[in-house]
Coordinates of C-alpha atoms and ligand atoms in Angstrom, one line a residue:
M652 CA 57.4 12.7 -2.3
K653 CA 55.9 11.5 1.0
K654 CA 58.0 8.7 2.6
P655 CA 56.2 5.4 2.1
L656 CA 55.6 3.1 5.1
P657 CA 57.9 0.1 5.4
P658 CA 56.0 -3.1 4.5
P659 CA 55.2 -5.3 7.4
L660 CA 57.6 -8.3 7.8
S661 CA 54.8 -10.6 6.7
E662 CA 54.8 -9.0 3.3
Q663 CA 58.5 -8.8 2.9
I664 CA 60.9 -10.7 0.6
I665 CA 64.2 -10.9 2.5
W666 CA 67.7 -12.0 1.3
L667 CA 69.9 -13.2 4.1
T668 CA 73.6 -14.0 3.5
G669 CA 75.6 -16.3 5.8
A670 CA 72.5 -18.3 6.7
S671 CA 74.2 -21.8 6.9
S672 CA 75.4 -21.4 10.5
G673 CA 75.4 -19.4 13.8
I674 CA 73.4 -16.1 13.9
G675 CA 72.4 -16.5 10.2
A676 CA 70.8 -20.0 10.8
A677 CA 69.0 -18.6 13.9
L678 CA 67.7 -15.7 11.8
L679 CA 66.5 -18.2 9.2
H680 CA 64.4 -19.9 11.8
G681 CA 63.0 -16.7 13.3
L682 CA 62.4 -14.9 10.0
S683 CA 60.9 -17.8 8.0
K684 CA 57.9 -17.8 10.4
R685 CA 57.4 -14.1 9.9
C686 CA 58.2 -13.0 6.4
Q687 CA 56.7 -13.8 3.0
W688 CA 59.8 -15.2 1.2
L689 CA 63.3 -15.7 2.6
I690 CA 66.2 -16.2 0.2
I691 CA 69.2 -17.7 2.0
S692 CA 72.8 -17.9 0.8
A693 CA 76.2 -19.1 1.9
R694 CA 78.9 -21.3 0.4
N695 CA 77.8 -24.7 1.9
S696 CA 74.9 -25.6 -0.4
D697 CA 74.1 -29.0 1.2
R698 CA 73.7 -27.3 4.6
L699 CA 71.6 -24.5 3.0
Q700 CA 69.3 -27.0 1.3
Q701 CA 68.9 -29.0 4.6
L702 CA 68.0 -25.8 6.5
A703 CA 65.6 -24.6 3.8
E704 CA 63.8 -27.9 3.4
P705 CA 61.3 -27.7 6.2
H706 CA 60.2 -24.2 5.2
P707 CA 58.1 -23.8 2.0
N708 CA 58.8 -20.1 1.9
V709 CA 62.6 -20.4 2.0
V710 CA 64.7 -20.5 -1.1
A711 CA 68.4 -21.6 -0.9
L712 CA 70.8 -20.1 -3.5
S713 CA 74.4 -20.8 -2.6
A714 CA 77.1 -18.2 -3.4
D715 CA 80.5 -17.1 -2.1
V716 CA 80.2 -13.4 -1.1
T717 CA 83.8 -12.7 -2.3
S718 CA 82.7 -13.6 -5.8
R719 CA 81.0 -10.7 -7.6
D720 CA 79.8 -13.0 -10.4
A721 CA 78.3 -15.5 -7.9
M722 CA 76.4 -12.7 -6.1
Q723 CA 75.2 -11.3 -9.4
A724 CA 73.9 -14.8 -10.4
V725 CA 71.9 -15.0 -7.1
A726 CA 70.5 -11.5 -7.8
A727 CA 69.5 -12.6 -11.3
D728 CA 67.8 -15.7 -9.9
I729 CA 65.9 -13.6 -7.4
A730 CA 64.9 -11.0 -10.1
A731 CA 63.5 -13.8 -12.2
R732 CA 61.5 -15.4 -9.3
F733 CA 60.3 -12.3 -7.4
G734 CA 61.4 -9.1 -9.2
R735 CA 62.4 -7.4 -5.9
I736 CA 63.6 -7.8 -2.4
D737 CA 62.5 -5.6 0.5
T738 CA 65.4 -6.3 2.9
L739 CA 69.0 -7.4 2.5
I740 CA 70.6 -8.8 5.6
A741 CA 74.4 -9.0 4.8
N742 CA 75.4 -11.3 7.7
A743 CA 78.1 -13.5 6.1
G744 CA 81.4 -12.9 7.8
S745 CA 84.6 -14.5 9.2
C746 CA 87.0 -13.8 12.0
E747 CA 90.7 -14.6 12.3
Y748 CA 93.1 -13.1 14.8
L749 CA 96.5 -11.7 14.0
D750 CA 99.7 -12.7 15.9
V751 CA 101.9 -9.7 15.3
R752 CA 105.0 -11.8 15.9
Q753 CA 104.1 -13.7 12.7
F754 CA 102.5 -10.8 10.8
D755 CA 100.5 -12.3 8.0
S756 CA 99.1 -10.0 5.3
A757 CA 97.3 -13.0 3.7
L758 CA 95.2 -13.5 6.9
V759 CA 94.3 -9.8 6.8
K760 CA 93.3 -10.0 3.1
R761 CA 91.1 -13.1 3.7
V762 CA 89.2 -11.3 6.5
I763 CA 88.8 -8.1 4.5
D764 CA 87.8 -9.9 1.4
T765 CA 85.0 -11.7 3.1
N766 CA 83.8 -9.0 5.5
V767 CA 84.3 -5.9 3.3
Y768 CA 84.3 -6.9 -0.3
G769 CA 81.7 -9.5 0.6
L770 CA 79.5 -6.7 1.8
V771 CA 80.3 -4.6 -1.3
N772 CA 79.4 -7.5 -3.6
S773 CA 76.2 -8.1 -1.7
L774 CA 75.2 -4.4 -1.9
E775 CA 76.0 -4.2 -5.6
A776 CA 73.9 -7.3 -6.3
A777 CA 71.0 -6.3 -4.0
L778 CA 70.6 -2.6 -4.8
P779 CA 68.6 -3.0 -8.1
L780 CA 66.3 -5.4 -6.4
I781 CA 65.9 -3.2 -3.3
R782 CA 65.0 -0.2 -5.6
N783 CA 61.9 -2.2 -6.7
S784 CA 60.6 -2.3 -3.1
Q785 CA 58.2 0.3 -1.9
R786 CA 60.6 1.0 0.9
G787 CA 63.8 -1.0 0.8
Y788 CA 66.1 -1.8 3.7
L789 CA 69.8 -2.7 3.8
V790 CA 71.2 -4.3 7.0
A791 CA 74.9 -5.2 7.5
V792 CA 76.3 -7.1 10.4
S793 CA 79.2 -5.2 11.9
S794 CA 80.4 -5.9 15.5
S795 CA 80.8 -4.2 18.9
V796 CA 84.5 -4.7 18.4
T797 CA 84.4 -1.4 16.4
Y798 CA 83.8 0.6 19.7
L799 CA 87.3 -0.2 21.0
A800 CA 90.4 -1.4 19.1
L801 CA 91.1 -4.8 20.8
P802 CA 94.5 -6.6 20.7
Q803 CA 94.9 -9.3 18.0
A804 CA 91.6 -8.0 16.3
Q805 CA 93.4 -5.8 13.7
A806 CA 92.0 -7.6 10.7
Y807 CA 88.5 -8.4 12.1
G808 CA 88.1 -5.0 13.8
A809 CA 89.3 -3.0 10.8
S810 CA 87.0 -5.0 8.5
K811 CA 84.0 -4.4 10.8
A812 CA 84.9 -0.7 11.2
A813 CA 84.9 -0.5 7.4
V814 CA 81.4 -2.1 7.4
R815 CA 80.1 0.6 9.8
Y816 CA 81.6 3.5 7.9
F817 CA 80.5 2.1 4.5
M818 CA 76.9 1.7 5.7
E819 CA 76.7 5.1 7.4
A820 CA 77.7 6.7 4.1
M821 CA 75.2 4.5 2.3
R822 CA 72.5 5.7 4.8
A823 CA 73.2 9.3 3.9
D824 CA 73.3 8.7 0.2
L825 CA 70.2 6.5 0.0
A826 CA 67.9 8.6 2.3
S827 CA 66.6 10.6 -0.7
E828 CA 65.5 7.2 -2.3
H829 CA 63.7 6.2 1.0
I830 CA 66.0 3.2 1.4
D831 CA 66.7 2.6 5.1
V832 CA 70.1 1.4 6.3
S833 CA 71.1 -0.2 9.6
V834 CA 74.2 -1.9 11.1
V835 CA 74.0 -4.7 13.6
S836 CA 76.7 -4.6 16.4
P837 CA 76.5 -7.8 18.4
G838 CA 78.6 -8.5 21.5
F839 CA 79.7 -12.1 21.9
V840 CA 77.3 -14.7 20.5
K841 CA 77.7 -18.4 20.9
T842 CA 78.3 -19.7 17.3
P843 CA 81.0 -21.8 15.5
L844 CA 82.9 -18.5 15.0
T845 CA 83.3 -17.8 18.7
D846 CA 83.5 -21.5 19.7
R847 CA 87.0 -21.3 18.3
N848 CA 88.0 -18.6 20.7
R849 CA 90.3 -19.6 23.6
F850 CA 89.7 -16.5 25.7
R851 CA 86.9 -15.5 28.1
M852 CA 83.9 -14.0 26.4
P853 CA 81.9 -11.9 28.9
M854 CA 78.1 -11.9 28.6
R855 CA 78.1 -14.3 25.6
I856 CA 74.5 -14.9 24.5
S857 CA 72.9 -17.6 22.3
A858 CA 72.4 -17.3 18.6
N859 CA 68.6 -17.4 19.1
V860 CA 68.7 -14.5 21.6
A861 CA 70.8 -12.6 19.1
A862 CA 68.4 -13.4 16.2
E863 CA 65.4 -12.2 18.2
A864 CA 67.2 -8.9 19.0
I865 CA 67.9 -8.4 15.4
I866 CA 64.4 -9.2 14.2
K867 CA 63.0 -6.8 16.8
G868 CA 65.3 -4.1 15.5
L869 CA 64.4 -4.8 11.9
Q870 CA 60.9 -3.7 12.6
R871 CA 62.0 -0.3 13.9
R872 CA 64.9 0.3 11.4
P873 CA 67.2 2.3 13.7
W874 CA 70.7 3.2 12.5
E875 CA 72.2 0.7 14.9
I876 CA 70.9 -2.6 16.4
H877 CA 73.3 -3.5 19.3
F878 CA 73.1 -6.1 22.0
P879 CA 73.4 -7.3 24.7
R880 CA 73.0 -3.7 25.9
R881 CA 74.9 -4.0 29.1
F882 CA 77.9 -5.2 27.2
T883 CA 77.7 -2.9 24.2
W884 CA 77.1 0.2 26.4
L885 CA 80.2 -0.7 28.5
L886 CA 82.3 -1.0 25.4
Q887 CA 80.9 2.3 24.0
L888 CA 81.8 4.0 27.3
L889 CA 85.3 2.5 27.2
G890 CA 85.7 3.7 23.6
C891 CA 85.0 7.3 24.8
L892 CA 87.8 7.3 27.3
P893 CA 90.8 9.6 26.5
A894 CA 93.3 7.7 24.3
D895 CA 95.9 7.3 27.0
L896 CA 93.4 5.5 29.3
R897 CA 92.0 3.5 26.5
L898 CA 95.4 2.3 25.4
A899 CA 96.4 1.4 28.9
L900 CA 93.4 -0.8 29.2
T901 CA 93.9 -2.6 25.9
R902 CA 97.6 -2.9 26.5
R903 CA 96.8 -4.8 29.7
A904 CA 94.2 -6.9 27.9
A905 CA 96.9 -7.8 25.3
T906 CA 99.2 -9.2 28.0
R907 CA 96.4 -11.5 29.3
L908 CA 95.3 -13.0 25.9
P909 CA 96.7 -16.4 24.8
T910 CA 99.2 -15.7 22.0
S911 CA 97.0 -17.8 19.7
P912 CA 93.5 -16.8 20.7
Q913 CA 91.7 -19.0 18.2
K914 CA 91.7 -22.8 18.0
Q915 CA 92.8 -24.0 14.6
P916 CA 89.8 -25.4 12.6
D917 CA 89.8 -29.3 12.5
Ligands
NAP763 N1 79.4 -14.6 17.0 C1 79.7 -13.4 17.4 O1 80.1 -13.3 18.6 C2 79.7 -12.2 16.5 C3 79.9 -11.0 17.1 C4 79.9 -9.8 16.3 C5 79.6 -10.0 15.0 N2 79.4 -11.2 14.4 C6 79.2 -11.3 13.0 O2 78.0 -12.0 12.8 C7 78.1 -12.6 11.5 C8 77.7 -14.1 11.6 O3 78.7 -14.7 12.4 P1 78.5 -16.0 13.2 O4 79.0 -15.8 14.6 O5 77.1 -16.5 13.1 O6 79.5 -17.0 12.5 P2 79.4 -18.4 11.8 O7 78.6 -19.3 12.6 O8 80.8 -18.8 11.4 O9 78.6 -18.1 10.4 C9 79.2 -17.3 9.4 C10 78.3 -17.4 8.2 O10 78.9 -16.7 7.1 C11 79.0 -17.5 6.0 N3 80.2 -17.1 5.2 C12 81.5 -17.0 5.6 N4 82.3 -16.7 4.6 C13 81.5 -16.7 3.5 C14 81.8 -16.4 2.2 N5 83.0 -16.2 1.7 N6 80.7 -16.4 1.3 C15 79.5 -16.7 1.8 N7 79.2 -16.9 3.0 C16 80.2 -16.9 3.9 C17 79.2 -18.9 6.5 O11 78.7 -19.9 5.6 P3 79.6 -20.8 4.6 O12 80.8 -21.2 5.4 O13 78.6 -22.0 4.3 O14 79.9 -20.0 3.5 C18 78.2 -18.9 7.7 O15 76.9 -19.1 7.2 C19 79.5 -12.4 10.9 O16 79.5 -11.3 10.1 C20 80.3 -12.1 12.2 O17 81.4 -11.3 12.0 C21 79.5 -12.3 15.2

């Protein structure tokens, strides 16, 4: 069967998770102007309603990505209203850094639950709807942290590496169904997630600039949408160094980081 053309953004029904803040909220503003319908989800339902209110084509359906039932309920609601989605943007995520002197498996589990099982629940809920599109598209937000194992990022980096692997395998398996798959690998973006960091974040960009880079990428559907390029290329290059050199670099970085790199939430 000939591969159908992807529908233009203006005809697409898009489901965006993690839309209540940061990159997701910026994507909401950018996408609502361009797509036909945008379904937004996150846990904070008041904030979602507030964000959706000015846009007649935005529907807010709150859900915790770590709950399979909640994600299935959102999918059932979307099925009843629209019967399909054309694009899923699995953007919901969280970041916590590990202090190895107080090794904390509960912290690791929290991060992996949100970033990995959250993605898995989102894919399971979205796939039947995506299969009703003429050419569906699955997008997951990973991170440029996957290019190089960084100190204190054991939980976050491992979760985002799992996202990358999972989506690459999905891309292979879904190609015969003409479903496209991309990962997004941002560098540092100014959002509530990074506002908590107490270390220097080189080349940090605004959430609006990140959202525009993602929207531009959505129209081409490459395997990976990464930005800002100068930063992601540099990390990719460092990631290709022989292991001894790479480890010497990251060992040095480890000695420079504050022992608690993240401010505690208020
Ligand atoms: N900022 C960066 O520098 C950067 C770099 C690389 C990758 N990323 C990735 O980009 C994505 C967005 O991050 P951000 O920087 O925009 O962070 P953010 O401002 O903290 O936003 C995170 C979003 O995810 C939602 N979320 C978190 N846990 C959730 C859960 N259990 N169920 C449903 N929604 C949940 C939050 O909404 P609720 O709290 O309302 O649920 C919020 O809308 C994340 O996947 C992050 O890992 C960010």
